[in-house]
Amino acid sequence: MRRSVAGLICFAFGCLAALHAQRVDLTALPAFVQDGFNATSLLRGFNPDDPTLVELPPNPGNRPIMVGAIPVTYFMQFEGISNRSFLLNDIPQEFRFEMDLLNFRKNPVHQYTILIPFDAPRELIESKSGIGLFLAGVGTNWQVYVNGTIFRNEASFGYLSVEEGVERAVRGAIVDIASTQLTEGLNVLAFMIEGDPQDHRTGFFMPGPYVIDTYENIVTMREQYVQLAFIGAYAFFAVYHFVLYLLRRRNRAYLMYSIGIGLLALHLFCRTYIVHDIIINSAVVKSLEIMSLIALVPAFLAFFDTAVRNHTTLFTKLFSAAAVIPLILQFIIPKETVQFIWSVVAFLPAAYVLVMDLVLPMRRSWRHYRRTAKGRRNYFLIFFRSLRRLNAAKLALGIAVIGATTALNVLSFTTGVFESIAQYGFFALTFGAATVLAAQFVHVYGEVAAINVVLENKVQSRTHQLEDRMKEQDDLNVKLSEASARLKGANEAAATDMRMAVQVQQGFFPKEQPRTSRWEASFVLLPAAGISGDFFDFYTSQADTLDGLVVGDVSGHGIASGLVTVLARSVFHRNFYEYRNLSLGKVMDAINEELIAELEAVDNYLTVALLRLNEAGYVEYTSAAHTEILYRGLGRPRAVELKPKGVDAYKGFPIGRGGLAVPYKSIRFKLNPGDSLLIYTDGVSEQRNVDGEEFGLDGVITALSSAPSEDAKSALNFIMQEWRFHTSGARIADDVTAVLLRYRG
């Protein structure tokens, strides 16, 4: 029994260790920062000895990188690890870039490059839930590259870029990374950072975490249930006390409290992850954050006046009028400057409340009891009597305003993770102030009850009505929460099913590069997103011969197209061998007739190139509206399209379309030893670069003509390298498939 328990414990620890081993903590790895950005340079490999790179040492869990503060003209190796940002302290004064909070001008946008080399463990690459990248804070505009391929574009240029002028300084960003782009061993994660060097959000403005992990684990890192629950509670308090104000408009303290707590909820919501999914432009989020912060202090000050003094003081009016100035200045000068100045000025109300409602009344009471004391003076007794004489409600509210002002200003000027301690402080402030209001309500209620019993019954009836409404609202909130949870579960299940479908489809495609004594072939398949609409297959026999191959492209995108590829691959394989004695045109007729029946209920069709081979180098070829295959003869300077002379209509119609009863034709030709054929889908030639220019047929022909002719793999690698160089920085718009066939002789 003891051995079984010990074995279970060891197994559990082993599972936890394996899960932890999958995670790649980017803050625990060296980072390299470079001035400027060039997407094409990411394809040339990583050189740690490049003198233009500034190396930042690892600091697990706490390494913000504010690139504007890093001296890109100075290279040095930082030594030592500490709990601070590796920016300025270790750099000689003459190389420092000064970030002045009192600099009232806005700087032009600048670009930087951040490189983080990392090793991807096999367990992470083979993760069934996919791979994700979590960024605690990145801005103000940015792009993410893995091994030279872009995976996220939040910049103002490139494919699927944001609109010009839109900032994307995001907290809790998640980037989905395709496992096909990772290699077991060294990989390079690159970031293009674009923004104002004076803006602290230009770069990685949060200490952490910055990790690569399974997509399932990454999603859980973005959960902020506790923070959102607090914000929801503040919003509820705001609505509730606004309703109380509507019921009793003479008590303006309810209105001021409702406004103050509502502004607090808005301010804290602007510091969550989810706000960036709702409001695309982070500049708007930052403005709302600062505006709510500035307006909150006058609102609490007005609440204190109306709750304790029953009128608004001159100081509150003047301070509220002065608060309009930073509200306007944030649109003229950098927001960090406004935020810093306000963090200093906002302590004035706290000092005012402390002096006027605590220090001066305490001083008057002290003098009174010291003057009236008989015999030997007991200063401890005088102090406690003076303190007891103060208005308890006034003292509690004064301390609450002081605490709220101090905590908010500390919170507003930090770049750390969401401040959990401040959440509880704000909740205590909300509950304490609400308690004071509730006490006043109970006092008024008692007076009314003593005067008129009938009025008491009416008040009780109104209270019960409010309680019933609040209960209904609570029930509705519970139902909404349950519906939201079910919807979230359905979305997560759909995402998991999609990833599983991708892996299942990948399992149907060939894994090995076919190579026989007479033929060799190499292939590449790059899905645009998830499931591929392209397919290919090689027909080999046990006698070490390559009998043929097929390359196809299904119309449309998504799961439907992916299912058609699996069906079509099976139909082509079976008919290719079943009708081996017929011409390929007849084989294609049989395949088309079968797929018309299968695809009758859907709108998908296929373009296909089908080839039959023999050991003597003869090739029989038929095409169903597919892109032209390219031929390159050994020793010839340029590749050409493979078209029969004098025959225009040698291609057939797409596969799977009924009502087009035109027989398919096939052509036959012979290859010499060393000759090559390139069969590809239109995703290769029609892919555009960041300037909107297609790679084009000329690009494919030029790449094939310049490719090495030693073997099929090196030739196809050269072609795809040229293709990636042309399309660097642009998102893949269509599935890409290419097969290079070479006759060895």
XYZ file of C-alpha atoms in Angstrom, residues 366-671:
306
model
C -6.522 69.772 23.037
C -6.348 73.418 24.102
C -9.812 73.256 25.619
C -9.180 70.157 27.760
C -5.703 71.303 28.765
C -7.115 74.668 29.914
C -9.981 73.121 31.858
C -7.958 70.318 33.440
C -7.807 70.403 37.262
C -4.750 69.515 39.270
C -1.920 67.635 37.594
C -2.472 67.384 33.835
C -2.760 63.871 32.360
C -1.829 64.382 28.709
C -2.902 60.860 27.663
C -6.379 61.501 29.069
C -6.476 64.931 27.372
C -5.539 63.309 24.038
C -8.249 60.614 24.187
C -10.891 63.154 25.245
C -9.913 65.401 22.341
C -10.097 62.479 19.924
C -13.495 61.372 21.251
C -14.871 64.881 20.782
C -14.276 64.719 17.025
C -17.103 63.700 14.705
C -16.553 59.954 14.119
C -18.166 59.987 10.684
C -16.124 63.018 9.637
C -12.915 61.361 10.845
C -13.694 58.082 9.037
C -14.513 59.820 5.766
C -11.428 62.037 6.029
C -9.154 59.031 6.443
C -10.954 57.288 3.553
C -10.358 60.248 1.220
C -6.697 60.413 2.240
C -6.235 56.673 1.682
C -8.036 56.715 -1.652
C -6.024 59.674 -2.947
C -2.693 58.156 -1.904
C -3.459 54.677 -3.259
C -4.795 55.967 -6.562
C -1.731 58.088 -7.243
C 0.605 55.206 -6.413
C -1.481 52.966 -8.674
C -1.643 55.444 -11.542
C 2.124 55.880 -11.891
C 3.223 52.249 -11.753
C 3.808 49.808 -14.596
C 3.550 46.669 -12.474
C 1.090 43.844 -12.669
C -2.500 44.609 -11.623
C -2.093 45.674 -8.004
C -3.900 43.068 -5.902
C -3.274 44.874 -2.606
C -4.772 48.104 -3.970
C -7.903 46.183 -4.993
C -8.647 45.270 -1.391
C -7.828 48.816 -0.295
C -10.323 50.256 -2.774
C -12.915 47.715 -1.703
C -12.388 48.721 1.929
C -12.802 52.375 0.900
C -16.029 51.570 -0.968
C -17.445 49.502 1.850
C -16.427 52.033 4.519
C -17.955 55.006 2.716
C -21.098 52.996 1.991
C -21.264 52.089 5.674
C -21.168 55.778 6.642
C -23.995 56.497 4.207
C -25.918 53.515 5.538
C -25.450 54.783 9.103
C -26.857 58.171 8.111
C -29.774 56.437 6.456
C -30.465 54.360 9.580
C -30.330 57.511 11.735
C -32.817 59.325 9.515
C -34.942 56.209 9.397
C -35.047 56.045 13.210
C -36.143 59.683 13.489
C -38.888 59.161 10.936
C -40.023 55.986 12.745
C -40.258 57.860 16.043
C -42.386 60.620 14.490
C -44.785 58.638 12.348
C -45.447 54.885 12.397
C -47.405 55.075 9.178
C -44.458 56.625 7.364
C -42.278 53.835 8.720
C -44.520 51.248 7.069
C -44.247 53.079 3.762
C -40.470 53.201 4.021
C -40.370 49.490 4.836
C -42.580 48.733 1.860
C -40.274 50.735 -0.408
C -37.260 48.956 1.060
C -38.802 45.537 0.377
C -39.497 46.557 -3.193
C -35.884 47.591 -3.648
C -34.703 44.324 -2.121
C -36.929 42.344 -4.500
C -35.548 44.269 -7.455
C -31.990 43.724 -6.295
C -32.703 40.021 -5.863
C -34.095 39.859 -9.391
C -30.999 41.652 -10.633
C -28.777 39.198 -8.728
C -30.674 36.256 -10.243
C -30.276 37.800 -13.673
C -26.548 38.290 -13.056
C -26.230 34.635 -12.042
C -28.031 33.514 -15.195
C -25.867 35.779 -17.328
C -22.738 34.420 -15.641
C -23.869 30.840 -16.255
C -24.664 31.616 -19.890
C -21.284 33.312 -20.260
C -19.546 30.274 -18.759
C -21.369 27.939 -21.152
C -20.484 30.153 -24.109
C -16.852 30.259 -23.029
C -16.780 26.484 -22.691
C -18.285 26.100 -26.151
C -15.696 28.475 -27.637
C -12.846 26.627 -25.944
C -14.204 23.279 -27.148
C -14.480 24.650 -30.701
C -10.884 25.890 -30.573
C -9.689 22.505 -29.289
C -11.654 20.699 -32.025
C -10.076 22.959 -34.635
C -6.560 22.209 -33.428
C -7.351 18.503 -33.335
C -8.757 18.660 -36.885
C -5.520 20.285 -38.069
C -3.441 17.527 -36.513
C -5.682 14.808 -37.968
C -5.440 16.334 -41.449
C -1.645 16.614 -41.177
C -1.564 12.895 -40.379
C -3.052 12.047 -43.807
C -0.293 13.811 -45.754
C 3.037 12.105 -46.571
C 5.778 12.613 -44.001
C 8.846 11.343 -45.910
C 10.391 12.820 -49.051
C 10.043 10.018 -51.685
C 13.301 8.886 -53.274
C 13.737 5.852 -55.550
C 16.469 4.676 -57.866
C 14.911 6.678 -60.737
C 12.929 9.488 -59.123
C 13.172 11.833 -56.170
C 10.716 14.454 -54.904
C 10.536 17.122 -52.233
C 7.453 18.923 -50.948
C 6.306 21.810 -48.738
C 2.837 22.556 -47.296
C 2.082 25.856 -45.506
C -1.559 26.257 -44.392
C -2.762 29.858 -44.294
C -4.583 29.295 -41.015
C -5.290 25.978 -39.346
C -6.806 23.455 -41.732
C -5.365 23.454 -45.253
C -7.436 23.518 -48.421
C -4.498 22.087 -50.432
C -3.542 18.413 -50.627
C -0.918 16.231 -52.285
C -0.006 12.552 -52.410
C 2.659 10.256 -53.852
C 1.845 6.867 -55.366
C 4.637 4.426 -54.576
C 4.829 0.653 -54.844
C 6.669 -1.933 -52.816
C 9.130 -2.409 -55.649
C 10.852 0.898 -54.827
C 9.151 2.748 -57.669
C 7.322 6.080 -57.791
C 4.224 5.540 -59.922
C 2.768 9.055 -59.780
C 1.670 12.024 -57.730
C -1.209 14.471 -57.332
C -1.387 18.115 -56.199
C -4.790 19.704 -55.611
C -6.401 22.912 -54.365
C -9.935 22.934 -52.904
C -11.922 26.151 -53.229
C -12.698 28.091 -50.081
C -11.158 27.907 -46.627
C -11.931 26.335 -43.295
C -13.137 22.971 -42.052
C -15.312 22.239 -45.107
C -12.375 22.592 -47.487
C -10.203 20.496 -45.161
C -12.744 17.656 -45.161
C -12.899 17.753 -48.956
C -9.086 17.350 -49.134
C -9.263 14.152 -47.072
C -12.084 12.795 -49.252
C -10.392 13.790 -52.520
C -7.029 12.273 -51.530
C -8.708 8.904 -50.901
C -10.705 9.025 -54.164
C -7.633 9.911 -56.252
C -5.505 7.173 -54.659
C -8.114 4.460 -55.260
C -8.934 5.438 -58.856
C -5.261 5.914 -59.790
C -4.525 2.238 -59.161
C -7.961 0.866 -60.089
C -7.731 2.350 -63.621
C -3.977 2.000 -64.066
C -4.436 0.605 -67.575
C -6.467 3.608 -68.783
C -5.169 7.008 -69.822
C -4.993 9.677 -67.136
C -7.761 11.570 -68.897
C -10.079 8.583 -68.408
C -8.925 8.270 -64.800
C -9.750 11.942 -64.232
C -13.209 11.415 -65.799
C -13.923 8.622 -63.309
C -12.677 10.714 -60.391
C -14.750 13.716 -61.486
C -17.906 11.626 -61.794
C -17.438 10.238 -58.275
C -16.652 13.615 -56.678
C -19.615 15.328 -58.393
C -21.873 12.931 -56.514
C -19.969 13.420 -53.248
C -19.867 17.235 -53.441
C -23.423 17.769 -54.684
C -24.558 19.332 -51.397
C -21.620 21.755 -51.063
C -20.178 24.576 -53.143
C -16.575 23.348 -53.161
C -14.658 22.309 -56.246
C -11.058 21.290 -56.940
C -8.234 22.192 -59.303
C -5.844 19.260 -59.692
C -2.609 18.281 -61.434
C -2.252 14.455 -61.787
C 0.947 12.784 -63.063
C 1.805 9.153 -63.904
C 5.487 8.134 -64.037
C 7.562 5.161 -65.195
C 11.148 4.105 -64.735
C 12.181 5.179 -68.248
C 11.448 8.835 -67.508
C 8.097 9.062 -69.290
C 5.468 11.303 -67.703
C 1.737 11.343 -68.418
C 0.044 14.539 -67.196
C -3.535 15.795 -66.961
C -4.813 19.027 -65.434
C -8.193 20.078 -64.062
C -7.884 23.887 -64.351
C -4.739 23.784 -62.173
C -1.803 26.188 -62.354
C 0.747 25.385 -65.032
C 3.521 23.055 -63.969
C 7.048 24.288 -64.702
C 9.818 22.371 -66.476
C 13.551 22.887 -66.070
C 15.925 20.898 -68.231
C 19.383 20.020 -66.961
C 21.842 22.590 -68.252
C 19.176 24.923 -69.595
C 19.402 28.548 -68.402
C 15.698 29.124 -67.681
C 12.647 27.128 -66.674
C 9.480 27.287 -68.796
C 5.786 26.514 -68.477
C 4.924 23.005 -69.589
C 2.365 23.484 -72.383
C 1.861 21.288 -75.462
C 2.612 23.090 -78.714
C -0.408 23.976 -80.804
C -2.913 22.750 -78.211
C -4.880 25.413 -76.369
C -7.623 23.445 -74.600
C -5.492 20.693 -73.062
C -6.781 21.571 -69.554
C -10.107 20.347 -68.223
C -12.693 22.029 -66.046
C -12.426 21.991 -62.223
C -13.282 18.727 -60.490
C -16.638 18.402 -58.696
C -18.756 20.735 -60.900
C -21.764 19.104 -62.502
C -23.157 20.003 -65.933
C -19.722 20.258 -67.625
C -19.541 16.961 -69.518
C -16.219 17.570 -71.328
C -13.699 14.678 -71.288
C -10.319 15.338 -69.752
C -7.196 15.089 -71.888
C -3.714 13.980 -70.992
C -0.328 14.652 -72.530
C 2.767 12.463 -72.480
C 6.413 13.485 -72.582
C 9.841 12.195 -71.564
C 12.325 13.650 -69.081
